[in-house]
mmCIF file of C-alpha atoms and ligand atoms in Angstrom:
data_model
loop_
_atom_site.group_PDB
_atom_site.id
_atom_site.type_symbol
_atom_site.label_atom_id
_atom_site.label_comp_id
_atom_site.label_asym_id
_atom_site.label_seq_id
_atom_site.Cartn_x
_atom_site.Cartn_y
_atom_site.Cartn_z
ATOM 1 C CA UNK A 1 12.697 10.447 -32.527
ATOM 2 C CA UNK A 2 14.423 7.916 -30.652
ATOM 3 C CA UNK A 3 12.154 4.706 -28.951
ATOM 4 C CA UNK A 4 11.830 5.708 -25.761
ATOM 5 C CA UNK A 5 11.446 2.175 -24.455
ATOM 6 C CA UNK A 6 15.016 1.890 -24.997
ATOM 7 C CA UNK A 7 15.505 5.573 -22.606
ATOM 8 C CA UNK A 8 18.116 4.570 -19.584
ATOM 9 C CA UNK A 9 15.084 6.436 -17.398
ATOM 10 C CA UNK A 10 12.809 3.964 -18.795
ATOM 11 C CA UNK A 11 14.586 1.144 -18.661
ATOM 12 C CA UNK A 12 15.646 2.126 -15.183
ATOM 13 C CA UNK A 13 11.743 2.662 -14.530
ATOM 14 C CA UNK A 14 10.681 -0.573 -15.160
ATOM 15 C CA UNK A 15 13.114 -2.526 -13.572
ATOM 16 C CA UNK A 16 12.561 -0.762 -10.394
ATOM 17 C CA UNK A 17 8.587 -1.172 -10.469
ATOM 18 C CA UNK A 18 9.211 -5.111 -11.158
ATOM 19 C CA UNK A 19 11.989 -5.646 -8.436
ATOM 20 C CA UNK A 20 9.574 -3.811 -5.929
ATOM 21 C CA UNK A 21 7.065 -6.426 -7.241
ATOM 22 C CA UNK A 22 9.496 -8.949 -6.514
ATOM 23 C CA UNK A 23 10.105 -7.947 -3.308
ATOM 24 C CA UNK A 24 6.718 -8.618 -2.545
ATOM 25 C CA UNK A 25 6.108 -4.407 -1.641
ATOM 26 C CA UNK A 26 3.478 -3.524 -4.174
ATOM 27 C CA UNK A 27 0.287 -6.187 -4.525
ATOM 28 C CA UNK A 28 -1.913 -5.812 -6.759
ATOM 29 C CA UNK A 29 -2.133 -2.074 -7.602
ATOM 30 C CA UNK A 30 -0.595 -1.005 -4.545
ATOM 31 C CA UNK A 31 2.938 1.217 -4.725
ATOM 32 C CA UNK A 32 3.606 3.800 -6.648
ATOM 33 C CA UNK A 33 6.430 5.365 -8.182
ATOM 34 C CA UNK A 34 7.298 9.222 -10.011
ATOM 35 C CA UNK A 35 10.437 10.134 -11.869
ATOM 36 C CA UNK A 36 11.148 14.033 -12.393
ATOM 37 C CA UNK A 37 12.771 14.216 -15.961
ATOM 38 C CA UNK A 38 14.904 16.688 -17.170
ATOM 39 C CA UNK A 39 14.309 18.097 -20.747
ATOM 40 C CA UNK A 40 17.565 16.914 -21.713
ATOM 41 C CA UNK A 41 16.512 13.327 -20.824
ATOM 42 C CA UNK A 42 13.091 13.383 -22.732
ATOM 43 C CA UNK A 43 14.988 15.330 -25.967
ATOM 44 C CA UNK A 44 15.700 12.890 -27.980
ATOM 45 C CA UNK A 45 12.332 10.651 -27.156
ATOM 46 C CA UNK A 46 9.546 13.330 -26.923
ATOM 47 C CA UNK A 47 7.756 15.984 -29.196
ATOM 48 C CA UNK A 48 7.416 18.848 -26.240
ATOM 49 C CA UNK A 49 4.527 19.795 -28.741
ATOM 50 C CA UNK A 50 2.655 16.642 -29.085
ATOM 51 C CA UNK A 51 0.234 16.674 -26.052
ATOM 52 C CA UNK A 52 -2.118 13.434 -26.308
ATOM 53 C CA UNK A 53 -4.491 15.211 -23.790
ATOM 54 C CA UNK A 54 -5.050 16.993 -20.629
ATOM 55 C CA UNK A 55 -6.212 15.489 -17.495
ATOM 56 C CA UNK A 56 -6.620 17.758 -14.297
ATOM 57 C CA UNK A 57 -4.553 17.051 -10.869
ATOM 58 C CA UNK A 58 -7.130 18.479 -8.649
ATOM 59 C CA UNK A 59 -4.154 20.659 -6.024
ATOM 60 C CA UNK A 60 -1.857 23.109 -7.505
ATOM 61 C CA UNK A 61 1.729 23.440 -7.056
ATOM 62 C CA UNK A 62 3.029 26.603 -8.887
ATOM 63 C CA UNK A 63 6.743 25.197 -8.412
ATOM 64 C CA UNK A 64 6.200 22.055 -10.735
ATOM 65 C CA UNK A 65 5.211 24.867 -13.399
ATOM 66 C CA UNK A 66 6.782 22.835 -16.736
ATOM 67 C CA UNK A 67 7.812 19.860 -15.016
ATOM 68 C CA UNK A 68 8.111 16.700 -16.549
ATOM 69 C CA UNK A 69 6.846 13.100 -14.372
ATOM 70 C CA UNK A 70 7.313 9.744 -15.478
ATOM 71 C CA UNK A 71 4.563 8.571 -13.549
ATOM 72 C CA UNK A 72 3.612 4.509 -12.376
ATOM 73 C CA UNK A 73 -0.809 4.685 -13.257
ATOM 74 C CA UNK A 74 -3.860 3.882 -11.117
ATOM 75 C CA UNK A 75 -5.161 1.076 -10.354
ATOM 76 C CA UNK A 76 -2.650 -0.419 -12.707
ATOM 77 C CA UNK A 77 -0.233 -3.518 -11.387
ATOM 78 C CA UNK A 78 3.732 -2.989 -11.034
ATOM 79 C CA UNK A 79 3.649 -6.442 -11.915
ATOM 80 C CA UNK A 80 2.196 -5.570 -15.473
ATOM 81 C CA UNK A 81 4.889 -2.911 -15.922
ATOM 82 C CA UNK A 82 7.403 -4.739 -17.610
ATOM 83 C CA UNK A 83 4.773 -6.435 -20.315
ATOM 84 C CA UNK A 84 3.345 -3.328 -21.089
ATOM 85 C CA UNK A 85 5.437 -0.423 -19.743
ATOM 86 C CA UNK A 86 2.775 1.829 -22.487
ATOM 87 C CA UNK A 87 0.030 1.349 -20.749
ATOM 88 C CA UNK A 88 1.161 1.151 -17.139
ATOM 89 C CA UNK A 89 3.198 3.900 -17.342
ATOM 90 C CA UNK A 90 3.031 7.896 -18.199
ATOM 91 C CA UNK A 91 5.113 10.742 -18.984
ATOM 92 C CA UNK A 92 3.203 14.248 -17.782
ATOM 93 C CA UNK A 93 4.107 17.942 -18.120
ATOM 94 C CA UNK A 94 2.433 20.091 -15.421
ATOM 95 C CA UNK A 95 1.292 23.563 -16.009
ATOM 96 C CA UNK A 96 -1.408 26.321 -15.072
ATOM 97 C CA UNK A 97 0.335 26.303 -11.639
ATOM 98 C CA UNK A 98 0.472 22.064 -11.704
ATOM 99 C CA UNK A 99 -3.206 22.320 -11.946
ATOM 100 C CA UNK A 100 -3.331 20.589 -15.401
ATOM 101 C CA UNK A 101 -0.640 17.731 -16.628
ATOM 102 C CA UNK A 102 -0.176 17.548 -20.402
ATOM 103 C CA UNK A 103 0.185 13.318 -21.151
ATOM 104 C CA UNK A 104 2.976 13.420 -23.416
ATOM 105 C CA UNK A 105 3.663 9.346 -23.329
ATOM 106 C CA UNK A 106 1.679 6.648 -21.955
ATOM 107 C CA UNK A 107 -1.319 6.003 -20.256
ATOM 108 C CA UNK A 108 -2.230 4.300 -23.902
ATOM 109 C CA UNK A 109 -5.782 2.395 -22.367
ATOM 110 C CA UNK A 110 -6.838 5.823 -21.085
ATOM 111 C CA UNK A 111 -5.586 5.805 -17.888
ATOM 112 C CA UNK A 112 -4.036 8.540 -15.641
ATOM 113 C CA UNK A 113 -1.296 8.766 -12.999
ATOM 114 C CA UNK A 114 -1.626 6.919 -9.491
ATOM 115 C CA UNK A 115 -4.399 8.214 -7.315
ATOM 116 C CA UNK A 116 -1.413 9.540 -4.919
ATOM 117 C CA UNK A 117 0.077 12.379 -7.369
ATOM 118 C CA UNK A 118 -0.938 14.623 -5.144
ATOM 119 C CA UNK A 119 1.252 13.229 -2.312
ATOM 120 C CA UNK A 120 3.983 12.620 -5.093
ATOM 121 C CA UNK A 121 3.983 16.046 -6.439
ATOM 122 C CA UNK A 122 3.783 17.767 -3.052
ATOM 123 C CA UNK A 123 6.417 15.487 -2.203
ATOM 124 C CA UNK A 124 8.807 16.308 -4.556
ATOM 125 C CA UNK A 125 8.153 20.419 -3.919
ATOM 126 C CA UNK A 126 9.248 19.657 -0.314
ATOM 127 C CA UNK A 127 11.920 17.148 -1.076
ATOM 128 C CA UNK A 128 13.580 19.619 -3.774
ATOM 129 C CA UNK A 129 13.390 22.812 -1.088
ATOM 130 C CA UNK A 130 15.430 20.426 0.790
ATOM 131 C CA UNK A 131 17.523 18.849 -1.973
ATOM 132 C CA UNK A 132 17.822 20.128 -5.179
ATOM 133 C CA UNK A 133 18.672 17.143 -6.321
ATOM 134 C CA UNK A 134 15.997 15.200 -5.424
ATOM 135 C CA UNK A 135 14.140 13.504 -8.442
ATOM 136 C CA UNK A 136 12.084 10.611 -7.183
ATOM 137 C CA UNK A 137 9.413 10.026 -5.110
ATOM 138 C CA UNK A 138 8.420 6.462 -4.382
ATOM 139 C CA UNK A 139 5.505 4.431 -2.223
ATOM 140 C CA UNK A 140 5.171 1.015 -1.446
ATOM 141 C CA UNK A 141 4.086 -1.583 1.170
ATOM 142 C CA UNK A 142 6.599 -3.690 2.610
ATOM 143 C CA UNK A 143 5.627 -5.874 4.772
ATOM 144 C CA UNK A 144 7.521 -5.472 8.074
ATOM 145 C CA UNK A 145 7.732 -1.797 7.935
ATOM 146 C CA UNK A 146 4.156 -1.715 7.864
ATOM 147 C CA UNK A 147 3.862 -4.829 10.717
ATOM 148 C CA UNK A 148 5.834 -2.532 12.755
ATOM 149 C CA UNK A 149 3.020 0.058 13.075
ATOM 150 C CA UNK A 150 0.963 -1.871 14.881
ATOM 151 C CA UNK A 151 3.278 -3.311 17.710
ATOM 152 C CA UNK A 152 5.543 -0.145 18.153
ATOM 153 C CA UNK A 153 5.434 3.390 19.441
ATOM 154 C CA UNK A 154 4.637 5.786 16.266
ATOM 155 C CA UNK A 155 6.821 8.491 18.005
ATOM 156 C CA UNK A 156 9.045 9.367 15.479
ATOM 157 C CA UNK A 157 12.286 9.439 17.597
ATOM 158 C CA UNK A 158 11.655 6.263 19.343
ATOM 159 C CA UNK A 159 10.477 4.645 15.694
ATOM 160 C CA UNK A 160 13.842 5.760 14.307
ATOM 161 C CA UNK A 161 16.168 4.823 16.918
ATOM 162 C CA UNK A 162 14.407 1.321 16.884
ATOM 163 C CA UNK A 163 15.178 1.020 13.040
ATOM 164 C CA UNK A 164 18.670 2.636 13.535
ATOM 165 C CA UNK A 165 19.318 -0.197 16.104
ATOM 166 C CA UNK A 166 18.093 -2.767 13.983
ATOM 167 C CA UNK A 167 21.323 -2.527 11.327
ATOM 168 C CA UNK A 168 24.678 -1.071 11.825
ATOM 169 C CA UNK A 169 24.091 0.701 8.448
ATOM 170 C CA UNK A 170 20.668 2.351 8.639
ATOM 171 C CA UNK A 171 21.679 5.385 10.930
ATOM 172 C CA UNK A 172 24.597 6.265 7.720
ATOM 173 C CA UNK A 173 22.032 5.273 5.096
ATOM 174 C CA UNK A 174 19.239 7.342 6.741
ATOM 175 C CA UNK A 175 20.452 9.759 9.532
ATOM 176 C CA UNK A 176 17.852 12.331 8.530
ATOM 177 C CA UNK A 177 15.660 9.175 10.052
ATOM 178 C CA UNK A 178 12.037 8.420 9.647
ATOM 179 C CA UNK A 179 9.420 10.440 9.714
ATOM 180 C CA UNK A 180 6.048 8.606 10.519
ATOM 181 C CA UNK A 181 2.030 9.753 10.088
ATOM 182 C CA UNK A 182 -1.007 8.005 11.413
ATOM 183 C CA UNK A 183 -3.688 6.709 9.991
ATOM 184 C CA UNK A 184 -4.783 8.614 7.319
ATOM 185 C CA UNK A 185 -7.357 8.645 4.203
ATOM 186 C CA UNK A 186 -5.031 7.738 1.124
ATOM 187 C CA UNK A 187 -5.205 9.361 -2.055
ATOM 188 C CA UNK A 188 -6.501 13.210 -0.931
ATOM 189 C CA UNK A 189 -4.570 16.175 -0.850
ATOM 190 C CA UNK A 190 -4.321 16.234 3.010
ATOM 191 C CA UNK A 191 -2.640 12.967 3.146
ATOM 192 C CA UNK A 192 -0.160 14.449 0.137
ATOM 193 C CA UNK A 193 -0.098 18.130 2.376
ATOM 194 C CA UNK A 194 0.916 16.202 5.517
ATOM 195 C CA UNK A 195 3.330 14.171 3.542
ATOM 196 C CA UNK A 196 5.041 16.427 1.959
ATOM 197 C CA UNK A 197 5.645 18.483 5.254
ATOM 198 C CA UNK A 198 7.051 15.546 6.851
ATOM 199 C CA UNK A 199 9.343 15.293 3.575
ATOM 200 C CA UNK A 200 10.588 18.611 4.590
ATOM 201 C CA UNK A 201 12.765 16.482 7.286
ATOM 202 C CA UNK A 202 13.046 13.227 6.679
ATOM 203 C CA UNK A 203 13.852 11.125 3.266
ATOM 204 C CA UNK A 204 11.138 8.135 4.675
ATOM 205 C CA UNK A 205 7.849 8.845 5.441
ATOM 206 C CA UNK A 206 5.816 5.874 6.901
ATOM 207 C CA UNK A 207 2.163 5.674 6.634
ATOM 208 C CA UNK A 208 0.640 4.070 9.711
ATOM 209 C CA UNK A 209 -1.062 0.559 8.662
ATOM 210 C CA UNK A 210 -0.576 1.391 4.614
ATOM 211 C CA UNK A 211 3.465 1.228 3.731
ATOM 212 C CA UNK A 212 6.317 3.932 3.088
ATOM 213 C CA UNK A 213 7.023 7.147 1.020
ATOM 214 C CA UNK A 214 11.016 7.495 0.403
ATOM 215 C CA UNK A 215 12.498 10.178 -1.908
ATOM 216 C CA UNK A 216 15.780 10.253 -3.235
ATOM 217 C CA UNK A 217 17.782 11.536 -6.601
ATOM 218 C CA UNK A 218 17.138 8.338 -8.495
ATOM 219 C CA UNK A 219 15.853 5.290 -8.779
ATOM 220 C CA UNK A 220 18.128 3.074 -7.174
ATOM 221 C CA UNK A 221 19.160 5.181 -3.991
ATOM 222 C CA UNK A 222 15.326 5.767 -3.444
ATOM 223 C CA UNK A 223 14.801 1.694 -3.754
ATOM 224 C CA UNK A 224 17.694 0.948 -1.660
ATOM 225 C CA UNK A 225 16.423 3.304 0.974
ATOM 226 C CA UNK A 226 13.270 1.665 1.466
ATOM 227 C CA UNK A 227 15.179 -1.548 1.480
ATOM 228 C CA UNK A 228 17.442 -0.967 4.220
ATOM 229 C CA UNK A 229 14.513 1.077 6.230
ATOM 230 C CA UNK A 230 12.542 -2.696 5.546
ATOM 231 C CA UNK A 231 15.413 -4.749 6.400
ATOM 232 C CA UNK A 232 15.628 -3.302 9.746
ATOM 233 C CA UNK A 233 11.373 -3.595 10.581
ATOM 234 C CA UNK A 234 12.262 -7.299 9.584
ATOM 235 C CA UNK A 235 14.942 -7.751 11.949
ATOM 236 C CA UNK A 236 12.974 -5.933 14.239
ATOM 237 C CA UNK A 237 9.751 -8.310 13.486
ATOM 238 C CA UNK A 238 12.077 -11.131 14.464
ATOM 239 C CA UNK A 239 13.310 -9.928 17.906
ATOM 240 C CA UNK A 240 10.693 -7.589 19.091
ATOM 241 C CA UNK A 241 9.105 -10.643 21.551
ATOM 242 C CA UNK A 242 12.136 -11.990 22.451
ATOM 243 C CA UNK A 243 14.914 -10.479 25.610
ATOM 244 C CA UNK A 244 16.662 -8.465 23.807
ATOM 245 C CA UNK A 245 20.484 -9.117 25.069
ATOM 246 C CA UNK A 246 22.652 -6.889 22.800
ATOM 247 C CA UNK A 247 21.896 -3.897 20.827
ATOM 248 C CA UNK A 248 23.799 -0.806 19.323
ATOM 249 C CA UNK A 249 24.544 1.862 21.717
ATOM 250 C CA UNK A 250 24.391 5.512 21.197
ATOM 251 C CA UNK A 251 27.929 5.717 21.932
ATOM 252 C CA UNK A 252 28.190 3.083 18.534
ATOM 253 C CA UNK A 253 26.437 5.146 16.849
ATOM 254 C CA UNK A 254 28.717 8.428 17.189
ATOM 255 C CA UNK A 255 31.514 6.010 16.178
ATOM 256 C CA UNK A 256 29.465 5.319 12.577
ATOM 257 C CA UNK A 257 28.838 9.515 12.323
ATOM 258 C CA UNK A 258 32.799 9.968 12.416
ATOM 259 C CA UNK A 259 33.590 6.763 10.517
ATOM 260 C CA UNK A 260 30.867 7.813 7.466
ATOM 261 C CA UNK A 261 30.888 11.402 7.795
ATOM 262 C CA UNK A 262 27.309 11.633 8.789
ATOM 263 C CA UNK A 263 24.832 13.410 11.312
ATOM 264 C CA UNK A 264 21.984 11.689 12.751
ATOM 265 C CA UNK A 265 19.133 13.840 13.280
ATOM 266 C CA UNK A 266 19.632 16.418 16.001
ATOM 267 C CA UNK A 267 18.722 15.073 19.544
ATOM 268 C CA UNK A 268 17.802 11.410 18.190
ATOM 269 C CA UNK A 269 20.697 10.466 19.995
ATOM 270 C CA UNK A 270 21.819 10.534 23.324
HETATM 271 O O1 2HA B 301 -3.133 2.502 -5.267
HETATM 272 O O2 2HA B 301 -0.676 2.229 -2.949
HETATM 273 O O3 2HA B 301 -1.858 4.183 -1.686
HETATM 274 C C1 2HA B 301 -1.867 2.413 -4.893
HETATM 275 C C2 2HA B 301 -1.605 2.738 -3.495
HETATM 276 C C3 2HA B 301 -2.477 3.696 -2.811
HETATM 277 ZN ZN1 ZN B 302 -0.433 2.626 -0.909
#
């Protein structure tokens, strides 16, 4: 077998977890990221056979049957990631209907995966009904994105269009827009059930006063989708007590759909 430390998934893995830690989205233990893997990624790395042990996901999602997670761990630091991606870090294979994960990698202090799997996995059942391709889910808490939930409407049309507004880009980069919960109890399976229906829609999820779910089908797409999403709250952060003079217009915004060969989300614009 092959190092797996020196897997482009890996690799790609822990430079995302430290430049979200550079970016200042994930204190302390907060963010979380999971990778689906396909067998012939894991091949030449992993023994299928060789389970280290079981530990039990609490939901069940019969369509992650055999699926394989790279996995970010709880209560563990994405700043720690790249010093000790072994411990941090965990490859899982789900099965009995996703009820049990098989730790195939990882997780070497006898930890488990981040206390939002079940908003991961339920994510990435809706994300893949959606998108096939879809492989990552990813949660963090940038700053402005999450400043923005206290001064601004949490309608989810007039949230978007604010965002959309903000950048000339974010309406091609995320014309599904964003879709936005309130307040809810992190780390239960309602707060992954009512996540993972608003995945159904939308590529960004925003929890109210707690940070951002994005999915995407890798690493860096998902990562620059949050960034673009948080470069626009920032913007917005800036402006949002000041006259606001200029702004993009709907009728800019058609413009962008030709130019980029994208729709924004039906009836977000007028
Ligand atoms: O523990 O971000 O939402 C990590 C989190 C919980
Ligand atoms: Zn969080």
């Amino acid at each position: 077998m092959k190092n797996i430390l020196e897997a482009s998934f890996m690799a790609e893995m822990i430079r995302t977890a430290t430049l979200m830690y550079n970016h200042g989205w994930d204190e302390r233990n907060g963010g979380n990221i999971s990778l689906m893997l396909d067998e012939k990624d894991t091949a030449e790395y992993l023994d299928p056979e060789k389970v280290i042990r079981t530990i039990p996901t609490g939901f069940k999602a019969p369509e992650l049957e055999g699926k394989v997670f790279l996995v970010t761990g709880t209560g563990k630091y994405f700043k720690n990631v790249q010093i000790a991606p072994e411990v941090n870090l965990g490859i899982v294979r789900l099965r009995d209907q996703g009820q049990q994960a098989d730790l195939l990698w990882g997780f070497a202090d006898g930890g488990k995966f981040t206390s939002e799997f079940p908003a991961h996995m339920m994510s990435h059942v809706a994300r893949l009904k959606t998108d096939p391709e879809n492989r990552v889910v990813m949660h963090c808490h940038p700053a402005n994105l999450l400043a923005m939930t206290y001064v601004h409407s949490l309608d989810e049309r007039e949230f978007t269009r604010t965002l959309w507004q903000m950048c000339t880009e974010c309406v091609v980069v995320f014309p599904d827009g964003v879709n936005v919960l309130p307040w809810m109890l992190c780390g239960t399976n309602e707060i992954g059930e009512a996540t993972a229906e608003k995945m159904l829609t939308a590529r960004l999820v925003v929890w109210s006063q707690h940070g951002i779910y994005g999915a995407g089908k890798d690493l860096d797409e998902t990562f620059g989708l949050i960034e673009t999403a948080e470069k626009a709250a920032e913007i917005y952060m800036k402006i949002a007590h000041l006259p606001r003079l200029n702004t993009i217009t709907d009728e800019q915004m058609h413009l962008l759909e030709k130019r980029f060969g994208i729709q924004a989300r039906e009836g977000y614009l007028d």
